mmCIF file of C-alpha atoms and ligand atoms in Angstrom:
data_model
loop_
_atom_site.group_PDB
_atom_site.id
_atom_site.type_symbol
_atom_site.label_atom_id
_atom_site.label_comp_id
_atom_site.label_asym_id
_atom_site.label_seq_id
_atom_site.Cartn_x
_atom_site.Cartn_y
_atom_site.Cartn_z
ATOM 1 C CA UNK Y 96 0.063 0.222 -0.160
ATOM 2 C CA UNK Y 97 1.378 3.444 -1.334
ATOM 3 C CA UNK Y 98 1.311 6.256 1.437
ATOM 4 C CA UNK Y 99 -0.903 9.304 -0.021
ATOM 5 C CA UNK Y 100 0.509 12.891 0.766
ATOM 6 C CA UNK Y 101 -1.191 14.380 3.899
ATOM 7 C CA UNK Y 102 -3.739 17.189 3.184
ATOM 8 C CA UNK Y 103 -4.007 20.004 5.967
ATOM 9 C CA UNK Y 104 -7.452 22.558 5.467
ATOM 10 C CA UNK Y 105 -8.252 25.447 7.364
ATOM 11 C CA UNK Y 106 -11.647 25.326 8.052
ATOM 12 C CA UNK Y 107 -12.699 28.910 8.086
ATOM 13 C CA UNK Y 108 -14.859 31.191 6.186
ATOM 14 C CA UNK Y 109 -13.326 34.436 7.917
ATOM 15 C CA UNK Y 110 -10.408 36.158 5.626
ATOM 16 C CA UNK Y 111 -8.807 37.911 8.310
ATOM 17 C CA UNK Y 112 -8.304 34.942 10.407
ATOM 18 C CA UNK Y 113 -7.345 32.801 6.764
ATOM 19 C CA UNK Y 114 -4.848 35.562 6.119
ATOM 20 C CA UNK Y 115 -3.448 34.860 9.579
ATOM 21 C CA UNK Y 116 -2.073 31.796 8.293
ATOM 22 C CA UNK Y 117 -1.796 31.985 4.916
ATOM 23 C CA UNK Y 118 -0.045 31.919 2.407
ATOM 24 C CA UNK Y 119 1.566 28.385 4.182
ATOM 25 C CA UNK Y 120 2.989 25.213 2.155
ATOM 26 C CA UNK Y 121 1.955 23.307 4.610
ATOM 27 C CA UNK Y 122 -1.752 24.332 4.213
ATOM 28 C CA UNK Y 123 -3.211 22.191 1.019
ATOM 29 C CA UNK Y 124 -6.608 23.988 1.243
ATOM 30 C CA UNK Y 125 -9.902 25.815 2.766
ATOM 31 C CA UNK Y 126 -12.569 24.430 3.725
ATOM 32 C CA UNK Y 127 -16.192 26.194 4.285
ATOM 33 C CA UNK Y 128 -19.403 24.876 5.198
ATOM 34 C CA UNK Y 129 -22.886 27.227 5.664
ATOM 35 C CA UNK Y 130 -22.490 27.840 9.262
ATOM 36 C CA UNK Y 131 -18.711 28.825 9.039
ATOM 37 C CA UNK Y 132 -19.862 31.574 6.145
ATOM 38 C CA UNK Y 133 -23.240 32.656 8.414
ATOM 39 C CA UNK Y 134 -20.634 33.402 11.308
ATOM 40 C CA UNK Y 135 -18.215 35.281 8.643
ATOM 41 C CA UNK Y 136 -20.855 37.132 7.397
ATOM 42 C CA UNK Y 137 -19.943 35.578 3.774
ATOM 43 C CA UNK Y 138 -23.263 35.429 1.315
ATOM 44 C CA UNK Y 139 -23.662 32.940 -1.554
ATOM 45 C CA UNK Y 140 -23.232 35.449 -3.708
ATOM 46 C CA UNK Y 141 -19.700 36.851 -1.997
ATOM 47 C CA UNK Y 142 -18.548 32.914 -1.739
ATOM 48 C CA UNK Y 143 -17.070 32.634 -5.116
ATOM 49 C CA UNK Y 144 -14.823 35.720 -4.246
ATOM 50 C CA UNK Y 145 -13.535 34.303 -0.896
ATOM 51 C CA UNK Y 146 -12.586 30.932 -2.196
ATOM 52 C CA UNK Y 147 -10.829 32.782 -4.996
ATOM 53 C CA UNK Y 148 -8.886 34.884 -2.487
ATOM 54 C CA UNK Y 149 -8.087 31.722 -0.855
ATOM 55 C CA UNK Y 150 -6.237 30.202 -3.913
ATOM 56 C CA UNK Y 151 -4.681 33.753 -4.370
ATOM 57 C CA UNK Y 152 -3.193 33.300 -0.808
ATOM 58 C CA UNK Y 153 -1.715 29.796 -1.921
ATOM 59 C CA UNK Y 154 -4.864 27.222 -1.548
ATOM 60 C CA UNK Y 155 -4.280 24.267 -3.787
ATOM 61 C CA UNK Y 156 -7.764 23.260 -3.289
ATOM 62 C CA UNK Y 157 -11.068 24.822 -1.983
ATOM 63 C CA UNK Y 158 -13.990 23.404 -0.652
ATOM 64 C CA UNK Y 159 -18.003 24.847 -0.757
ATOM 65 C CA UNK Y 160 -21.359 22.970 0.681
ATOM 66 C CA UNK Y 161 -23.984 22.702 -1.257
ATOM 67 C CA UNK Y 162 -27.339 24.397 0.107
ATOM 68 C CA UNK Y 163 -29.808 21.788 -1.692
ATOM 69 C CA UNK Y 164 -30.775 18.512 -0.068
ATOM 70 C CA UNK Y 165 -32.481 16.473 -2.938
ATOM 71 C CA UNK Y 166 -30.361 15.090 -5.428
ATOM 72 C CA UNK Y 167 -31.420 17.078 -8.352
ATOM 73 C CA UNK Y 168 -31.442 20.394 -6.138
ATOM 74 C CA UNK Y 169 -27.642 19.374 -5.145
ATOM 75 C CA UNK Y 170 -26.317 18.652 -8.421
ATOM 76 C CA UNK Y 171 -28.003 21.944 -9.831
ATOM 77 C CA UNK Y 172 -26.220 23.814 -6.945
ATOM 78 C CA UNK Y 173 -22.906 21.864 -7.520
ATOM 79 C CA UNK Y 174 -22.961 22.620 -11.073
ATOM 80 C CA UNK Y 175 -23.571 26.489 -10.247
ATOM 81 C CA UNK Y 176 -20.742 26.633 -7.870
ATOM 82 C CA UNK Y 177 -18.323 24.221 -9.971
ATOM 83 C CA UNK Y 178 -18.531 26.693 -13.313
ATOM 84 C CA UNK Y 179 -16.747 29.551 -11.326
ATOM 85 C CA UNK Y 180 -13.760 27.607 -11.071
ATOM 86 C CA UNK Y 181 -11.113 25.483 -12.738
ATOM 87 C CA UNK Y 182 -11.765 22.100 -13.030
ATOM 88 C CA UNK Y 183 -10.195 20.290 -9.772
ATOM 89 C CA UNK Y 184 -10.136 23.515 -7.775
ATOM 90 C CA UNK Y 185 -13.370 23.464 -5.526
ATOM 91 C CA UNK Y 186 -14.207 20.368 -3.978
ATOM 92 C CA UNK Y 187 -18.053 20.260 -3.855
ATOM 93 C CA UNK Y 188 -19.241 18.854 -0.115
ATOM 94 C CA UNK Y 189 -22.446 17.390 0.394
ATOM 95 C CA UNK Y 190 -23.723 16.028 3.753
ATOM 96 C CA UNK Y 191 -23.586 11.854 3.256
ATOM 97 C CA UNK Y 192 -27.555 11.270 2.909
ATOM 98 C CA UNK Y 193 -29.062 8.612 0.460
ATOM 99 C CA UNK Y 194 -29.998 11.086 -1.562
ATOM 100 C CA UNK Y 195 -26.432 13.529 -1.164
ATOM 101 C CA UNK Y 196 -24.523 9.969 -2.047
ATOM 102 C CA UNK Y 197 -26.704 9.361 -5.026
ATOM 103 C CA UNK Y 198 -25.570 13.138 -6.417
ATOM 104 C CA UNK Y 199 -21.814 12.894 -5.122
ATOM 105 C CA UNK Y 200 -22.008 9.516 -6.912
ATOM 106 C CA UNK Y 201 -22.725 11.235 -10.024
ATOM 107 C CA UNK Y 202 -20.065 14.014 -9.793
ATOM 108 C CA UNK Y 203 -17.403 11.925 -8.859
ATOM 109 C CA UNK Y 204 -17.998 9.637 -12.011
ATOM 110 C CA UNK Y 205 -17.352 13.414 -13.957
ATOM 111 C CA UNK Y 206 -14.127 13.490 -12.118
ATOM 112 C CA UNK Y 207 -14.979 16.552 -9.604
ATOM 113 C CA UNK Y 208 -13.666 15.753 -6.640
ATOM 114 C CA UNK Y 209 -16.166 15.496 -4.046
ATOM 115 C CA UNK Y 210 -16.352 15.900 0.004
ATOM 116 C CA UNK Y 211 -19.187 13.695 1.710
ATOM 117 C CA UNK Y 212 -19.461 15.968 5.434
ATOM 118 C CA UNK Y 213 -21.151 15.024 8.411
ATOM 119 C CA UNK Y 214 -20.049 11.374 8.465
ATOM 120 C CA UNK Y 215 -21.446 9.900 11.503
ATOM 121 C CA UNK Y 216 -20.867 6.474 11.029
ATOM 122 C CA UNK Y 217 -18.199 4.054 9.591
ATOM 123 C CA UNK Y 218 -20.525 2.632 6.726
ATOM 124 C CA UNK Y 219 -21.143 6.006 5.504
ATOM 125 C CA UNK Y 220 -16.647 6.366 4.865
ATOM 126 C CA UNK Y 221 -16.935 3.312 3.272
ATOM 127 C CA UNK Y 222 -19.812 3.980 0.978
ATOM 128 C CA UNK Y 223 -17.844 7.464 0.336
ATOM 129 C CA UNK Y 224 -14.965 5.131 -0.729
ATOM 130 C CA UNK Y 225 -17.061 2.771 -2.798
ATOM 131 C CA UNK Y 226 -18.609 5.883 -4.776
ATOM 132 C CA UNK Y 227 -15.159 7.177 -5.834
ATOM 133 C CA UNK Y 228 -15.185 10.418 -3.397
ATOM 134 C CA UNK Y 229 -12.138 12.420 -2.896
ATOM 135 C CA UNK Y 230 -12.915 13.341 0.875
ATOM 136 C CA UNK Y 231 -15.194 11.984 3.681
ATOM 137 C CA UNK Y 232 -15.081 14.044 6.576
ATOM 138 C CA UNK Y 233 -16.364 12.778 10.311
ATOM 139 C CA UNK Y 234 -16.400 15.532 13.096
ATOM 140 C CA UNK Y 235 -13.896 13.965 15.559
ATOM 141 C CA UNK Y 236 -15.267 16.986 18.633
ATOM 142 C CA UNK Y 237 -18.519 16.572 17.607
ATOM 143 C CA UNK Y 238 -18.645 12.442 17.923
ATOM 144 C CA UNK Y 239 -17.118 13.078 21.219
ATOM 145 C CA UNK Y 240 -19.596 15.535 22.411
ATOM 146 C CA UNK Y 241 -22.455 13.251 22.026
ATOM 147 C CA UNK Y 242 -20.433 10.708 24.112
ATOM 148 C CA UNK Y 243 -18.981 8.345 21.225
ATOM 149 C CA UNK Y 244 -15.399 7.375 21.329
ATOM 150 C CA UNK Y 245 -14.775 9.685 18.283
ATOM 151 C CA UNK Y 246 -11.277 8.385 18.052
ATOM 152 C CA UNK Y 247 -12.043 4.875 18.219
ATOM 153 C CA UNK Y 248 -14.769 4.688 15.333
ATOM 154 C CA UNK Y 249 -12.262 7.357 13.189
ATOM 155 C CA UNK Y 250 -9.990 4.067 13.205
ATOM 156 C CA UNK Y 251 -12.135 1.868 12.377
ATOM 157 C CA UNK Y 252 -13.127 4.342 9.575
ATOM 158 C CA UNK Y 253 -9.543 5.006 8.612
ATOM 159 C CA UNK Y 254 -9.203 1.168 8.347
ATOM 160 C CA UNK Y 255 -11.917 0.447 5.951
ATOM 161 C CA UNK Y 256 -11.186 3.310 3.310
ATOM 162 C CA UNK Y 257 -7.377 2.186 4.019
ATOM 163 C CA UNK Y 258 -8.587 -1.479 3.069
ATOM 164 C CA UNK Y 259 -11.075 -0.295 -0.225
ATOM 165 C CA UNK Y 260 -8.475 0.170 -2.320
ATOM 166 C CA UNK Y 261 -9.642 3.838 -3.031
ATOM 167 C CA UNK Y 262 -7.869 6.933 -3.016
ATOM 168 C CA UNK Y 263 -10.440 8.533 -0.514
ATOM 169 C CA UNK Y 264 -9.213 10.612 2.039
ATOM 170 C CA UNK Y 265 -10.676 10.770 5.180
ATOM 171 C CA UNK Y 266 -10.900 14.730 6.112
ATOM 172 C CA UNK Y 267 -11.596 14.855 9.970
ATOM 173 C CA UNK Y 268 -12.986 17.548 11.207
ATOM 174 C CA UNK Y 269 -14.107 19.773 14.759
ATOM 175 C CA UNK Y 270 -10.129 19.096 15.483
ATOM 176 C CA UNK Y 271 -10.114 21.516 18.647
ATOM 177 C CA UNK Y 272 -6.942 20.655 20.431
ATOM 178 C CA UNK Y 273 -3.237 19.870 19.591
ATOM 179 C CA UNK Y 274 -3.438 16.346 21.176
ATOM 180 C CA UNK Y 275 -6.232 15.534 19.317
ATOM 181 C CA UNK Y 276 -4.503 16.569 15.849
ATOM 182 C CA UNK Y 277 -1.623 14.212 17.400
ATOM 183 C CA UNK Y 278 -3.616 11.199 17.997
ATOM 184 C CA UNK Y 279 -5.086 11.640 14.614
ATOM 185 C CA UNK Y 280 -1.801 11.713 13.049
ATOM 186 C CA UNK Y 281 -1.607 8.057 14.855
ATOM 187 C CA UNK Y 282 -4.330 6.726 13.207
ATOM 188 C CA UNK Y 283 -2.802 7.446 9.574
ATOM 189 C CA UNK Y 284 -5.492 9.791 8.215
ATOM 190 C CA UNK Y 285 -4.887 11.676 5.431
ATOM 191 C CA UNK Y 286 -6.588 14.864 5.796
ATOM 192 C CA UNK Y 287 -7.202 17.166 8.907
ATOM 193 C CA UNK Y 288 -9.054 20.255 8.733
ATOM 194 C CA UNK Y 289 -8.284 23.411 11.255
ATOM 195 C CA UNK Y 290 -9.556 26.156 12.283
ATOM 196 C CA UNK Y 291 -7.041 28.692 12.528
ATOM 197 C CA UNK Y 292 -6.758 29.487 16.097
ATOM 198 C CA UNK Y 293 -4.775 25.922 16.223
ATOM 199 C CA UNK Y 294 -2.900 26.392 13.298
ATOM 200 C CA UNK Y 295 -1.124 29.122 15.592
ATOM 201 C CA UNK Y 296 -0.835 26.285 18.521
ATOM 202 C CA UNK Y 297 0.186 24.050 16.092
ATOM 203 C CA UNK Y 298 3.095 26.250 14.251
ATOM 204 C CA UNK Y 299 4.297 28.314 16.928
ATOM 205 C CA UNK Y 300 5.339 26.330 19.783
ATOM 206 C CA UNK Y 301 6.673 28.719 22.311
ATOM 207 C CA UNK Y 302 10.233 26.799 23.122
ATOM 208 C CA UNK Y 303 10.535 27.205 19.511
ATOM 209 C CA UNK Y 304 9.899 31.064 19.876
ATOM 210 C CA UNK Y 305 12.324 31.234 22.899
ATOM 211 C CA UNK Y 306 14.839 29.681 21.517
ATOM 212 C CA UNK Y 307 15.188 31.176 18.055
ATOM 213 C CA UNK Y 308 15.263 34.288 20.043
ATOM 214 C CA UNK Y 309 18.060 33.544 22.058
ATOM 215 C CA UNK Y 310 19.817 32.128 18.914
ATOM 216 C CA UNK Y 311 19.133 36.033 17.391
ATOM 217 C CA UNK Y 312 20.390 37.851 20.359
ATOM 218 C CA UNK Y 313 23.372 35.825 20.256
ATOM 219 C CA UNK Y 314 23.519 36.320 16.399
ATOM 220 C CA UNK Y 315 23.314 40.208 16.946
ATOM 221 C CA UNK Y 316 26.064 40.169 19.618
ATOM 222 C CA UNK Y 317 28.458 38.136 17.154
ATOM 223 C CA UNK Y 318 28.263 41.338 15.461
HETATM 224 C C1 E4P Z 528 -17.031 21.173 9.802
HETATM 225 O O1 E4P Z 528 -17.543 21.459 8.797
HETATM 226 C C2 E4P Z 528 -17.182 22.315 10.935
HETATM 227 O O2 E4P Z 528 -16.818 23.563 10.515
HETATM 228 C C3 E4P Z 528 -15.778 22.026 12.339
HETATM 229 O O3 E4P Z 528 -14.979 21.503 11.737
HETATM 230 C C4 E4P Z 528 -16.916 22.215 13.437
HETATM 231 O O4 E4P Z 528 -16.325 22.262 14.152
HETATM 232 P P1 E4P Z 528 -16.758 22.575 15.960
HETATM 233 O O5 E4P Z 528 -17.698 21.166 16.411
HETATM 234 O O6 E4P Z 528 -15.338 22.696 17.029
HETATM 235 O O7 E4P Z 528 -17.331 23.732 15.730
#
């Protein structure tokens, strides 16, 4: 089994927050959903502009969710969004419902990268792989909020996906701490999306910054 490159995403629709992290070569892209858009005051009309700004800031892929729940509505909505981007730039996020899987399968067959989101059960991750999705997104923090052992469930999803022969990656969302991030790396998940706040925690280690300050002081003293 060959290891796929790991994809790290930023989970935010707030441009000011995104700009504190981007551009950065470790970031593969930006994920959004209607809740994040609402929080950031982004409308459906201004969404393409935000996503294009993310691409200009170095995101290789951006993800936006459909606003419909029936198969035909999801397909129409996805095609409207896709029309604004080059092939492969926009990943269409679709909740992993019966209709969502039907619409997503059609998009995947046409070569469109799809993320099935709100994945709460192992078999949904397996369906995502079976139907050729790019990503399946379980929510670690929310699983644990509901009393489920989120890491154990995600481990099972990862096993199913890794043994499916598909190139589908888990894209774990609702990741709220450095400890959770490291546990997910231990499980070998292919992708994680993090809020900008966690980006700071992961990339700005106090001890490293302290050491750098010491080196800079000594470098200055060298003249
Ligand atoms: C996922 O799409 C959500 O944006 C996010 O990961 C949820 O995180 P939270 O459960 O910490 O709010």
